[in-house]
Tab-separated table of C-alpha atoms in Angstrom:
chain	number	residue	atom	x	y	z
A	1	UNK	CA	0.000	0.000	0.000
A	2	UNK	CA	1.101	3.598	-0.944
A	3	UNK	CA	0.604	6.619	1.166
A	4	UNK	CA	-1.395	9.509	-0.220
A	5	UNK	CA	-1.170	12.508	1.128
A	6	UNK	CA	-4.479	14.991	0.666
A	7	UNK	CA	-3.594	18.614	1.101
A	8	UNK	CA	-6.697	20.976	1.450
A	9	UNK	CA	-6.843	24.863	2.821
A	10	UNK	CA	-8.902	26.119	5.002
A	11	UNK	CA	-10.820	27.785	2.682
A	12	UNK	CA	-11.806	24.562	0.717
A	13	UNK	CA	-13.425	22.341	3.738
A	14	UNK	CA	-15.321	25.764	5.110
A	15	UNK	CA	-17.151	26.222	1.346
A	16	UNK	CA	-20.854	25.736	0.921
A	17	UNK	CA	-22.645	26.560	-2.362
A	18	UNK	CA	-24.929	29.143	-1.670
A	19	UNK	CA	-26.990	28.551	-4.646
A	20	UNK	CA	-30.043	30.462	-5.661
A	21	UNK	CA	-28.105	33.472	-2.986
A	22	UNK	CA	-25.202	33.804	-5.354
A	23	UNK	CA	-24.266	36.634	-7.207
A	24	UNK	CA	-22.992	35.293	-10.872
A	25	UNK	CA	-24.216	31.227	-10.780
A	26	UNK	CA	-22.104	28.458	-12.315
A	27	UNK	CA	-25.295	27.496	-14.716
A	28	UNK	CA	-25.186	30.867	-16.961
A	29	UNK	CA	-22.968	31.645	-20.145
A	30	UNK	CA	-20.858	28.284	-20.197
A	31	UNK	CA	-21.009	25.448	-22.346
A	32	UNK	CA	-21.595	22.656	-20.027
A	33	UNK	CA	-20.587	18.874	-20.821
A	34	UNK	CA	-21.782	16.090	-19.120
A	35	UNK	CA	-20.217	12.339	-19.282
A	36	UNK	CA	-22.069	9.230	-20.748
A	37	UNK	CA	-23.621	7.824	-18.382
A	38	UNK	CA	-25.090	11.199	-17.081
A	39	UNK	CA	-26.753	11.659	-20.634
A	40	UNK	CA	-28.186	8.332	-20.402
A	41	UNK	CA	-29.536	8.428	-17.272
A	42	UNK	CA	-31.124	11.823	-17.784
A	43	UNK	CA	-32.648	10.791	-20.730
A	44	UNK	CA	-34.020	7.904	-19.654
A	45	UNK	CA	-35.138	9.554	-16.283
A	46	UNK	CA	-38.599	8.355	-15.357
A	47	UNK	CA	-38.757	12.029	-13.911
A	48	UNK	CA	-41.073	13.216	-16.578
A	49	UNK	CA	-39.886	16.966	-16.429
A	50	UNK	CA	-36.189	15.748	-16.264
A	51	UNK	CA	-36.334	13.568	-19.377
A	52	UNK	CA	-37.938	16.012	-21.690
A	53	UNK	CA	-35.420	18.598	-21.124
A	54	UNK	CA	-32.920	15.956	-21.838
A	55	UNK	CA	-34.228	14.828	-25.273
A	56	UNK	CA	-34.585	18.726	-26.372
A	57	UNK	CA	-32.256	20.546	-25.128
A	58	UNK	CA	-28.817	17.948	-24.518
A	59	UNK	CA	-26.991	18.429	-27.781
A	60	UNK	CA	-24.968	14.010	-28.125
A	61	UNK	CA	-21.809	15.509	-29.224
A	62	UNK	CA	-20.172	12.107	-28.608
A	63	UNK	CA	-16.471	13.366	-28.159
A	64	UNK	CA	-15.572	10.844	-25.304
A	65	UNK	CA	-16.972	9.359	-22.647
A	66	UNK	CA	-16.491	12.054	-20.234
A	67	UNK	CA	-17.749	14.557	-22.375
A	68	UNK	CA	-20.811	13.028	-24.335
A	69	UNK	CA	-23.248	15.682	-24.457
A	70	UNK	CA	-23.672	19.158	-24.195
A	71	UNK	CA	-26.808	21.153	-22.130
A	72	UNK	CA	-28.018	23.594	-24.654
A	73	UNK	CA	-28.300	27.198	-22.823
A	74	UNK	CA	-31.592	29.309	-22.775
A	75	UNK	CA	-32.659	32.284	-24.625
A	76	UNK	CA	-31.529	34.163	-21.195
A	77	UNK	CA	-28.224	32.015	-20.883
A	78	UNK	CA	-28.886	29.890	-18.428
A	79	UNK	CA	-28.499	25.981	-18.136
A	80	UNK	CA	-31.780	24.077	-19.589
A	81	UNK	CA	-32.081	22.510	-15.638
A	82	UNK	CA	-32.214	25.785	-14.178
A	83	UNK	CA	-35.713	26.721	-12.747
A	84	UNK	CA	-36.763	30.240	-11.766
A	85	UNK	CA	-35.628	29.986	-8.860
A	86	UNK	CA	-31.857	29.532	-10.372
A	87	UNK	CA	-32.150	25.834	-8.580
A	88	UNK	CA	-31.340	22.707	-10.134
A	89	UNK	CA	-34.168	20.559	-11.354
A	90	UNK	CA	-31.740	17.508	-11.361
A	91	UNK	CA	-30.841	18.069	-7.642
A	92	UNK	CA	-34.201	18.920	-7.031
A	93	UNK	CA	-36.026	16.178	-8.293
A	94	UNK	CA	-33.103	13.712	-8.811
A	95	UNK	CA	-31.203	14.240	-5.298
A	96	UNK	CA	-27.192	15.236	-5.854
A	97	UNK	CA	-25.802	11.740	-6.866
A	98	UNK	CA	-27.785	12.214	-10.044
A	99	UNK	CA	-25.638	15.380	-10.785
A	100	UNK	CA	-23.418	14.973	-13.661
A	101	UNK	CA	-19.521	14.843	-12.752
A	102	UNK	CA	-18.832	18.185	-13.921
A	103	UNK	CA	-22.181	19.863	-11.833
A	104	UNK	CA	-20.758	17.563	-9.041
A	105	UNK	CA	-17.429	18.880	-8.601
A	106	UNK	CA	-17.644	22.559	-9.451
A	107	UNK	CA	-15.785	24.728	-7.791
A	108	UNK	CA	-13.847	22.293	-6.683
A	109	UNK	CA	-10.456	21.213	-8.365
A	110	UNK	CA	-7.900	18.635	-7.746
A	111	UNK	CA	-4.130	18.438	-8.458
A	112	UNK	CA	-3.174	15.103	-8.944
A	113	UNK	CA	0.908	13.993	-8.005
A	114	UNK	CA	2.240	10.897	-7.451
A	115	UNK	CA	1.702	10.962	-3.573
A	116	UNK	CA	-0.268	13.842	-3.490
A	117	UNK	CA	-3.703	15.365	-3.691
A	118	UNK	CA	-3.957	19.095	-3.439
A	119	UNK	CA	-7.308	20.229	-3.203
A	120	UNK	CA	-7.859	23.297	-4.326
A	121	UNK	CA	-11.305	26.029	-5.508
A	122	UNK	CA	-11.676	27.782	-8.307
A	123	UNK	CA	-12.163	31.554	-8.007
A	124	UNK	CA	-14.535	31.721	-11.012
A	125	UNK	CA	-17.179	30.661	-8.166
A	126	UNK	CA	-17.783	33.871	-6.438
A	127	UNK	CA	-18.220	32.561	-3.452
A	128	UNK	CA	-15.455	30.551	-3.697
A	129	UNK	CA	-13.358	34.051	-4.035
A	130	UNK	CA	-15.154	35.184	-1.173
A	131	UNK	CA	-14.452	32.853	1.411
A	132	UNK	CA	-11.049	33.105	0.427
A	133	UNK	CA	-10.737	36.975	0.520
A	134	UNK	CA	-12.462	37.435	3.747
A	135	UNK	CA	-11.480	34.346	5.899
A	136	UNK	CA	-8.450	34.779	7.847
A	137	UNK	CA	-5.624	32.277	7.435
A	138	UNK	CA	-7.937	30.963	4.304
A	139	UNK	CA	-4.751	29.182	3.014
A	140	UNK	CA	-3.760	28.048	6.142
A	141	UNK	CA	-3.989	24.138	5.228
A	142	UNK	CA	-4.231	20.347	6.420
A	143	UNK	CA	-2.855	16.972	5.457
A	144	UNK	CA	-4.267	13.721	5.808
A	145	UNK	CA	-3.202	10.709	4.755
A	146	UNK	CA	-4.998	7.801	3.128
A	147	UNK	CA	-3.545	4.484	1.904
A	148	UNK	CA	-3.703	3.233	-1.859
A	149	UNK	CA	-2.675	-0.389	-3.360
A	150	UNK	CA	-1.056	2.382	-6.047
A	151	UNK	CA	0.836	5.752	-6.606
A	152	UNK	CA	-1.348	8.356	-8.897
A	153	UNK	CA	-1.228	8.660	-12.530
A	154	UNK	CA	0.474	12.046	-11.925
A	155	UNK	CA	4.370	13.500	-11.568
A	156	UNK	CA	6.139	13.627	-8.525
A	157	UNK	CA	7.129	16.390	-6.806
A	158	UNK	CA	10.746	17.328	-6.342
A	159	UNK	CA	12.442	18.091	-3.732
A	160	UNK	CA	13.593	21.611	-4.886
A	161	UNK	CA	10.137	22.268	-6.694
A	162	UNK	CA	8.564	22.081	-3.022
A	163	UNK	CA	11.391	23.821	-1.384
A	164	UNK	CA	11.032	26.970	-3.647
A	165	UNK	CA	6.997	26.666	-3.078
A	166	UNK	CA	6.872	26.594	0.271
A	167	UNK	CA	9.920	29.266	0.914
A	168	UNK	CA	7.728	31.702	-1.663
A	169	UNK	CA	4.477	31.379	0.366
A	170	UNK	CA	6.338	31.901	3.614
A	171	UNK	CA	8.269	34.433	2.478
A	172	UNK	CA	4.906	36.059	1.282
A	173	UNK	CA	2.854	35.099	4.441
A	174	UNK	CA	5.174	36.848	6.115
A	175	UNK	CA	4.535	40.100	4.329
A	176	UNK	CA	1.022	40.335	5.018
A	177	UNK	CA	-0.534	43.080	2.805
A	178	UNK	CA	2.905	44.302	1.933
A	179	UNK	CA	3.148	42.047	-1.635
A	180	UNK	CA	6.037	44.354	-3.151
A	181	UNK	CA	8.238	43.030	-0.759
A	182	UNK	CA	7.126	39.451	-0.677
A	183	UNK	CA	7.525	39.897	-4.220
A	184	UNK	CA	11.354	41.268	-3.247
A	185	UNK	CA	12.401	38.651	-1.471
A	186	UNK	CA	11.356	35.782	-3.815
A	187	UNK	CA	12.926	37.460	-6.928
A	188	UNK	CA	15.972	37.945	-4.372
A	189	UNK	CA	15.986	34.189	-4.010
A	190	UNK	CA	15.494	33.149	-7.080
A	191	UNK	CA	18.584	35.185	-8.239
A	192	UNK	CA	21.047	33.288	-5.669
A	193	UNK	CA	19.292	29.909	-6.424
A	194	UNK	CA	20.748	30.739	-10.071
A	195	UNK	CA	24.144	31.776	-8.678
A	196	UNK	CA	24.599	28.032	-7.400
A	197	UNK	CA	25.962	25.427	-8.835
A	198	UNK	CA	25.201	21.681	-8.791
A	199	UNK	CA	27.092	21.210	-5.089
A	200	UNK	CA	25.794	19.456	-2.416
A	201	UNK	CA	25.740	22.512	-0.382
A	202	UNK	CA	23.122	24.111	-3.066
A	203	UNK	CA	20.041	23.686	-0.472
A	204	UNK	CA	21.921	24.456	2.812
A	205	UNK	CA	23.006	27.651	1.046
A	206	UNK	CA	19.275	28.230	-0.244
A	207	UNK	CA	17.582	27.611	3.111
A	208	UNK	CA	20.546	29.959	4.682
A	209	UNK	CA	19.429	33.144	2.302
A	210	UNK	CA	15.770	32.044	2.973
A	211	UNK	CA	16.473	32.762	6.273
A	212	UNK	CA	17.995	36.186	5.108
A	213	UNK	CA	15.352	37.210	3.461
A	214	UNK	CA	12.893	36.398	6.017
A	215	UNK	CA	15.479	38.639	8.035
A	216	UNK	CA	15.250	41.758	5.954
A	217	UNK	CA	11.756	41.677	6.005
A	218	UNK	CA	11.134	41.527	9.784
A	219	UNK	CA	14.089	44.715	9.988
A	220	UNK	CA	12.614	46.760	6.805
A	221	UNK	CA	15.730	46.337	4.705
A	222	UNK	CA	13.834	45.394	2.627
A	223	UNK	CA	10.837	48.056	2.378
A	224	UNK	CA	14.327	50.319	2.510
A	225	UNK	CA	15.299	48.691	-0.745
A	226	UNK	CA	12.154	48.807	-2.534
A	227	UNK	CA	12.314	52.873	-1.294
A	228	UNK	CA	15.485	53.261	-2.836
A	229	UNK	CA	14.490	51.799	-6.520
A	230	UNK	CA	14.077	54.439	-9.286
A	231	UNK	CA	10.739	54.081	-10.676
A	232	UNK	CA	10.317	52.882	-14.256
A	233	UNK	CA	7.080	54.275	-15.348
A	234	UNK	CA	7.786	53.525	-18.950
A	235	UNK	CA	7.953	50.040	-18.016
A	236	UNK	CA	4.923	49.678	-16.039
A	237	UNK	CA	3.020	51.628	-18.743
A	238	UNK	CA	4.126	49.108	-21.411
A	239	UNK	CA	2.852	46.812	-19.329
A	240	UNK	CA	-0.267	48.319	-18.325
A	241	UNK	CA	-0.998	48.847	-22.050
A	242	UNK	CA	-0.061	45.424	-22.807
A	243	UNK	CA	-2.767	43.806	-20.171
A	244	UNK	CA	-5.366	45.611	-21.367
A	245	UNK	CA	-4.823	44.510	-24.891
A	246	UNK	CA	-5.403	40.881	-23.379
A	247	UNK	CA	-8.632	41.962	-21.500
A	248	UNK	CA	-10.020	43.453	-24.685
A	249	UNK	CA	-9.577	39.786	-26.636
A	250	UNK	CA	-11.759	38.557	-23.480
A	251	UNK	CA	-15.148	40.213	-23.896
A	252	UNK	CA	-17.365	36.972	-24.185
A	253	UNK	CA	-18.255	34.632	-21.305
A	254	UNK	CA	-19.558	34.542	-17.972
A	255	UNK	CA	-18.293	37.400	-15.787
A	256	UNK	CA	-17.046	39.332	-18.961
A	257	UNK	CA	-19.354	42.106	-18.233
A	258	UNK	CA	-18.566	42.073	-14.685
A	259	UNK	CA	-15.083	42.634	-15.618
A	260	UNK	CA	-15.638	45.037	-18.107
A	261	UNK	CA	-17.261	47.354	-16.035
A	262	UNK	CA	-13.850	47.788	-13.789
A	263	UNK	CA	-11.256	47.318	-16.823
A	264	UNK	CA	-13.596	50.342	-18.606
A	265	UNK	CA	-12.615	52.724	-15.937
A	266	UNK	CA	-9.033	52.424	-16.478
A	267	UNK	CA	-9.842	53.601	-20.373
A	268	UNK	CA	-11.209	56.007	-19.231
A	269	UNK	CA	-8.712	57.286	-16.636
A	270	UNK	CA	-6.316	57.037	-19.252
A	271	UNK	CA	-8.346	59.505	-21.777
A	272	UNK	CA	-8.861	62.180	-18.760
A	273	UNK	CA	-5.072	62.019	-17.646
A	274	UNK	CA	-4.218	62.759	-21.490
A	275	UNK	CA	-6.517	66.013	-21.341
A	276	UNK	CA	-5.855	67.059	-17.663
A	277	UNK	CA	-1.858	66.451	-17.515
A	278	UNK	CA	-0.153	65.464	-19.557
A	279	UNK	CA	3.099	65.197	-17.522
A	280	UNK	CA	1.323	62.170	-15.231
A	281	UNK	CA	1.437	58.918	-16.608
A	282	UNK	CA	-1.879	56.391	-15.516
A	283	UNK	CA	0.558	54.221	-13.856
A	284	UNK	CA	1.692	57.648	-11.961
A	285	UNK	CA	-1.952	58.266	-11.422
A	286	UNK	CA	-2.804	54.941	-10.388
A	287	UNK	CA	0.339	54.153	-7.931
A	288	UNK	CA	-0.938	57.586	-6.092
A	289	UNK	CA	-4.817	56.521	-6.047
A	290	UNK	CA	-3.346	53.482	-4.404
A	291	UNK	CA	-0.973	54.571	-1.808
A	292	UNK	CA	-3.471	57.462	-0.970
A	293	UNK	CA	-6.659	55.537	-0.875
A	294	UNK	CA	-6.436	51.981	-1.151
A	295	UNK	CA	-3.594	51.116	0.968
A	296	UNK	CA	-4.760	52.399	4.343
A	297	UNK	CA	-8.882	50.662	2.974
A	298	UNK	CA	-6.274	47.566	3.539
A	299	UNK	CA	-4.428	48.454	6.187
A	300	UNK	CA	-8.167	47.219	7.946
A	301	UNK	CA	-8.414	43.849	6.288
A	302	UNK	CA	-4.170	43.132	5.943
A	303	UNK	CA	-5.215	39.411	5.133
A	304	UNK	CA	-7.669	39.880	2.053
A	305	UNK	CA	-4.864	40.426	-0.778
A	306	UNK	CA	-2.056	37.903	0.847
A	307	UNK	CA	-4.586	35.436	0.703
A	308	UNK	CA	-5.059	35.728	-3.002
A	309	UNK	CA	-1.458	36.021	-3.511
A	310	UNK	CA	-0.937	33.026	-1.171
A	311	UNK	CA	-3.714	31.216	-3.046
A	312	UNK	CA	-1.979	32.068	-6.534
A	313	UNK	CA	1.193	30.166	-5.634
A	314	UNK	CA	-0.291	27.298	-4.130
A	315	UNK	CA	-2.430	26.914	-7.529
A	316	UNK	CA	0.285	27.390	-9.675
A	317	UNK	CA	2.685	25.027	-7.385
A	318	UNK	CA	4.267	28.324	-8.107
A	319	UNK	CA	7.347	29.116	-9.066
A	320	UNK	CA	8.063	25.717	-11.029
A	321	UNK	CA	4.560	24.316	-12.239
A	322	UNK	CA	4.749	21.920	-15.113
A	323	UNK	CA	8.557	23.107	-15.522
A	324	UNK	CA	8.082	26.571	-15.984
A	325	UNK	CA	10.894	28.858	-15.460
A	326	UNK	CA	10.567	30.570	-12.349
A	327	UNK	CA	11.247	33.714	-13.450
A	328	UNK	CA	8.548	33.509	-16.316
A	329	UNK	CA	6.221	32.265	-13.646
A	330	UNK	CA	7.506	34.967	-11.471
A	331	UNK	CA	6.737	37.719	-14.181
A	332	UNK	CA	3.432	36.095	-14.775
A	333	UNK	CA	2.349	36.470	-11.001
A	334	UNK	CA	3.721	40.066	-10.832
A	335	UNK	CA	2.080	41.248	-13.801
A	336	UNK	CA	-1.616	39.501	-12.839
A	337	UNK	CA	-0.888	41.564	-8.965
A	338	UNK	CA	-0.372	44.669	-10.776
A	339	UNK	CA	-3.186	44.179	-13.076
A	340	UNK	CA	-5.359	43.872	-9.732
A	341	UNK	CA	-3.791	46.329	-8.182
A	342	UNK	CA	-4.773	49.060	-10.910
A	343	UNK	CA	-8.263	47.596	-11.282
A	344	UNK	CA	-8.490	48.264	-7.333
A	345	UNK	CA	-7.503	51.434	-7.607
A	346	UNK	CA	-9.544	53.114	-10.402
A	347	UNK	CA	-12.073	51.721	-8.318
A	348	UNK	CA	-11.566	53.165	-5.358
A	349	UNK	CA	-10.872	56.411	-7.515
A	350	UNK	CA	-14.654	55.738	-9.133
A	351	UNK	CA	-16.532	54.382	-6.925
A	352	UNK	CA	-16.909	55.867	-3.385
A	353	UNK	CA	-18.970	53.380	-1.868
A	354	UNK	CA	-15.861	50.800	-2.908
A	355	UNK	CA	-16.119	47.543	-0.471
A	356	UNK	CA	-14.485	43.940	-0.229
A	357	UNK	CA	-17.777	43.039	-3.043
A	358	UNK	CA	-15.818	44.911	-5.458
A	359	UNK	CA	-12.694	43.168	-4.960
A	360	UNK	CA	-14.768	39.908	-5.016
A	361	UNK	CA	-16.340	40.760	-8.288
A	362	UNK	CA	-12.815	41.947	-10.093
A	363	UNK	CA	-11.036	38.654	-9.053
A	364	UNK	CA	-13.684	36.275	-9.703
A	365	UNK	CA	-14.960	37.641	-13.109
A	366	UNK	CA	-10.952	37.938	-14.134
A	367	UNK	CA	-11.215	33.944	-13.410
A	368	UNK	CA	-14.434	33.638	-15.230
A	369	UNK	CA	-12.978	34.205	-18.428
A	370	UNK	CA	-9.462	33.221	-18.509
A	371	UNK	CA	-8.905	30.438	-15.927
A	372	UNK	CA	-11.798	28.165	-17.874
A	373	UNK	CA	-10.445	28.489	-21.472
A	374	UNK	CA	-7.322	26.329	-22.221
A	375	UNK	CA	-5.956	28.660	-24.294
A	376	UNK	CA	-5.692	31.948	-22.346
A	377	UNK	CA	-2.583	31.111	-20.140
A	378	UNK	CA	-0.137	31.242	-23.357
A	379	UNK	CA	-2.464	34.585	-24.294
A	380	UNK	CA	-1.810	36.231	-21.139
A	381	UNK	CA	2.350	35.427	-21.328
A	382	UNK	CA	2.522	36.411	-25.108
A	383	UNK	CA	1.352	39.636	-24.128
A	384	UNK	CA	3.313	40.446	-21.296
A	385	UNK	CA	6.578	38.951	-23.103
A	386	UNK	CA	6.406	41.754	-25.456
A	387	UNK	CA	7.996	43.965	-23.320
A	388	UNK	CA	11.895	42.860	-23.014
A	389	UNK	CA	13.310	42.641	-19.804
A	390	UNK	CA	16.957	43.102	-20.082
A	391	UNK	CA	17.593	40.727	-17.221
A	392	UNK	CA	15.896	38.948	-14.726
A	393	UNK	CA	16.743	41.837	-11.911
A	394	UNK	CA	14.504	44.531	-13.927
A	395	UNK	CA	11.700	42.530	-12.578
A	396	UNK	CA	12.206	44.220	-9.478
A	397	UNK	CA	11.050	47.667	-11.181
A	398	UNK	CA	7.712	46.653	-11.122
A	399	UNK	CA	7.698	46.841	-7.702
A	400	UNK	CA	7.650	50.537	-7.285
């Protein structure tokens, strides 16, 4: 027998769909496929109601088992099994079991390793994002262990690749709402991991600077650091310009409009700045909205933005998922912060009744439509790449 070991944070085990209640439901704007044996069973339902909705409205697409059919949306984009109520008629009249695999699981996600489960939620669900943003130690998490006669069908985790995770989320944890310098101190450690070489003494001297930089932030060397950094605007607005390009090729979906609605306001920011001043950059303008405004908002709830930035790398097994350079993964992470962090702002700038609902409804509508199409990953990093770094190090200009 093999031992298993199933991660899950906090977050996860405390989640309870809240069904008709929630704000943007799972059963509107998506395509939704259902496995074989759910199609047969729901058309051959002797639930009268359940079995005519099957015959007209499941579109037999027959592209493997798993994904047989397809439930046909309404006129007003909502699953065919939705009732006024925005309940399940399946669940209703059927009980859960009857749920399809797909309806069964949702928001819930799995990682699969070797030894390892990782359980995980997806922050399209809104209240999935909520209960992360606005629980305390929401990534705080537990292991259990459960025996198998096998291993999973998944890779195993190496030694290093867990060593950099965990030392990022401590590193980060230990920040609390100040990301810049989590930020820091991981791109600081990343940079002497690539100093080593191949010796024995690679992960002594790894955990040693760990302990450095866990050091620097506790004295405020390095807040002092961060201080002392000339700020690239240029750079930022490339990159500002850049994510908004990608947002624009993401107009269509569940939560798109949601989305839009924030992402407009920093169009138009950029349109008054050009007419007011035109010595102040938005990234000027935005950096000053959110050191003036939305950083002592924070200062109240210090846990709501770590957690998201603690629930990033945990997702992403960050910085070395699926062999991923961990700079690129690095530059991805920054660049997704930043692109929150403006969309914050604006708001606050907007909106003067801002509260943690608008925080909710950026992060889980930016999930909506990119973290449920396959393709939108390699979108989001051929964007960003445009802009050259000219070394790993200028990563740390997007920090101030």
């Amino acid at each position: 027998m093999e031992d298993i070991v199933i991660v899950e944070p906090a977050f996860f085990s405390q989640f309870r769909c809240v069904g008709s209640d929630c704000i943007d439901h799972c059963c509107k704007g998506w395509d939704i496929e259902i496995d074989k044996s759910t199609v047969q069973r729901y058309m051959q339902s002797d639930e009268l109601k359940i079995r005519q909705i099957a015959v007209k409205d499941i579109t037999i697409t027959e592209k493997k088992p798993d994904s047989w059919g397809r439930i046909n949306l309404t006129s007003s984009g909502n699953c065919a099994f939705l009732d006024e109520e925005r309940l399940c008629k399946v669940h209703k009249h059927l009980g859960e079991k009857a749920l399809s695999t797909t309806c069964a699981l949702y928001p819930r996600i799995y990682s699969i390793y070797k030894y390892e489960i990782r359980s995980n939620l997806t922050l399209s669900c809104p209240e999935a994002t909520k209960r992360l943003l606005l629980t305390p130690q929401a990534m705080l998490y537990s292991e259990k262990v459960k025996q198998s006669p096998q291993v999973m069908e998944g890779p195993d985790i190496l030694q290093e690749d867990r060593l950099l995770n965990l030392m990022s989320t401590n590193i980060m944890s230990s920040c609390g709402m100040n990301i810049e310098e989590g930020f820091y101190g991981i791109i600081m450690l990343l940079l002497f991991r690539d100093e080593q070489d191949e010796s024995d003494l690679q992960y002594e001297n790894l955990l040693t600077y760990f302990e450095e930089v866990q050091t620097s932030i506790g004295n405020g060397q390095i807040r002092k650091n961060i201080d002392a950094l000339h700020s690239d605007y240029q750079l930022q607005s490339s990159l500002l310009m850049q994510l908004q390009q990608y947002l624009s090729t993401k107009n269509e979906g569940r939560g798109s409009s949601v989305l839009r609605h924030y992402s407009q306001a920093l169009i138009d920011l950029k349109s008054s700045i050009s007419v007011e001043n035109e010595y102040i950059s938005p990234v000027q303008q935005l950096n000053k909205i959110w050191q003036e405004k939305a950083l002592p908002w924070l200062q109240q709830r210090p846990y709501l933005l770590s957690n998201f930035i603690q629930y990033k790398m945990y997702e992403e097994f960050f910085p070395v998922k699926n062999g991923t350079d961990p700079f690129t993964s690095t530059y991805a992470l920054v660049s997704e912060w930043l692109l929150l962090k403006w969309l914050i702002a604006i708001s606050f700038e907007t909106n003067n009744n801002f509260n943690e609902d608008d925080i909710i409804n950026i992060i889980y509508s930016y999930h909506s439509i990119t973290k449920h199409d396959k393709h939108a990953a390699d979108m989001f990093l051929s964007e960003i790449q445009k802009i050259i770094l000219r070394n790993n190090s200028s990563l740390l200009y997007f920090l101030k």
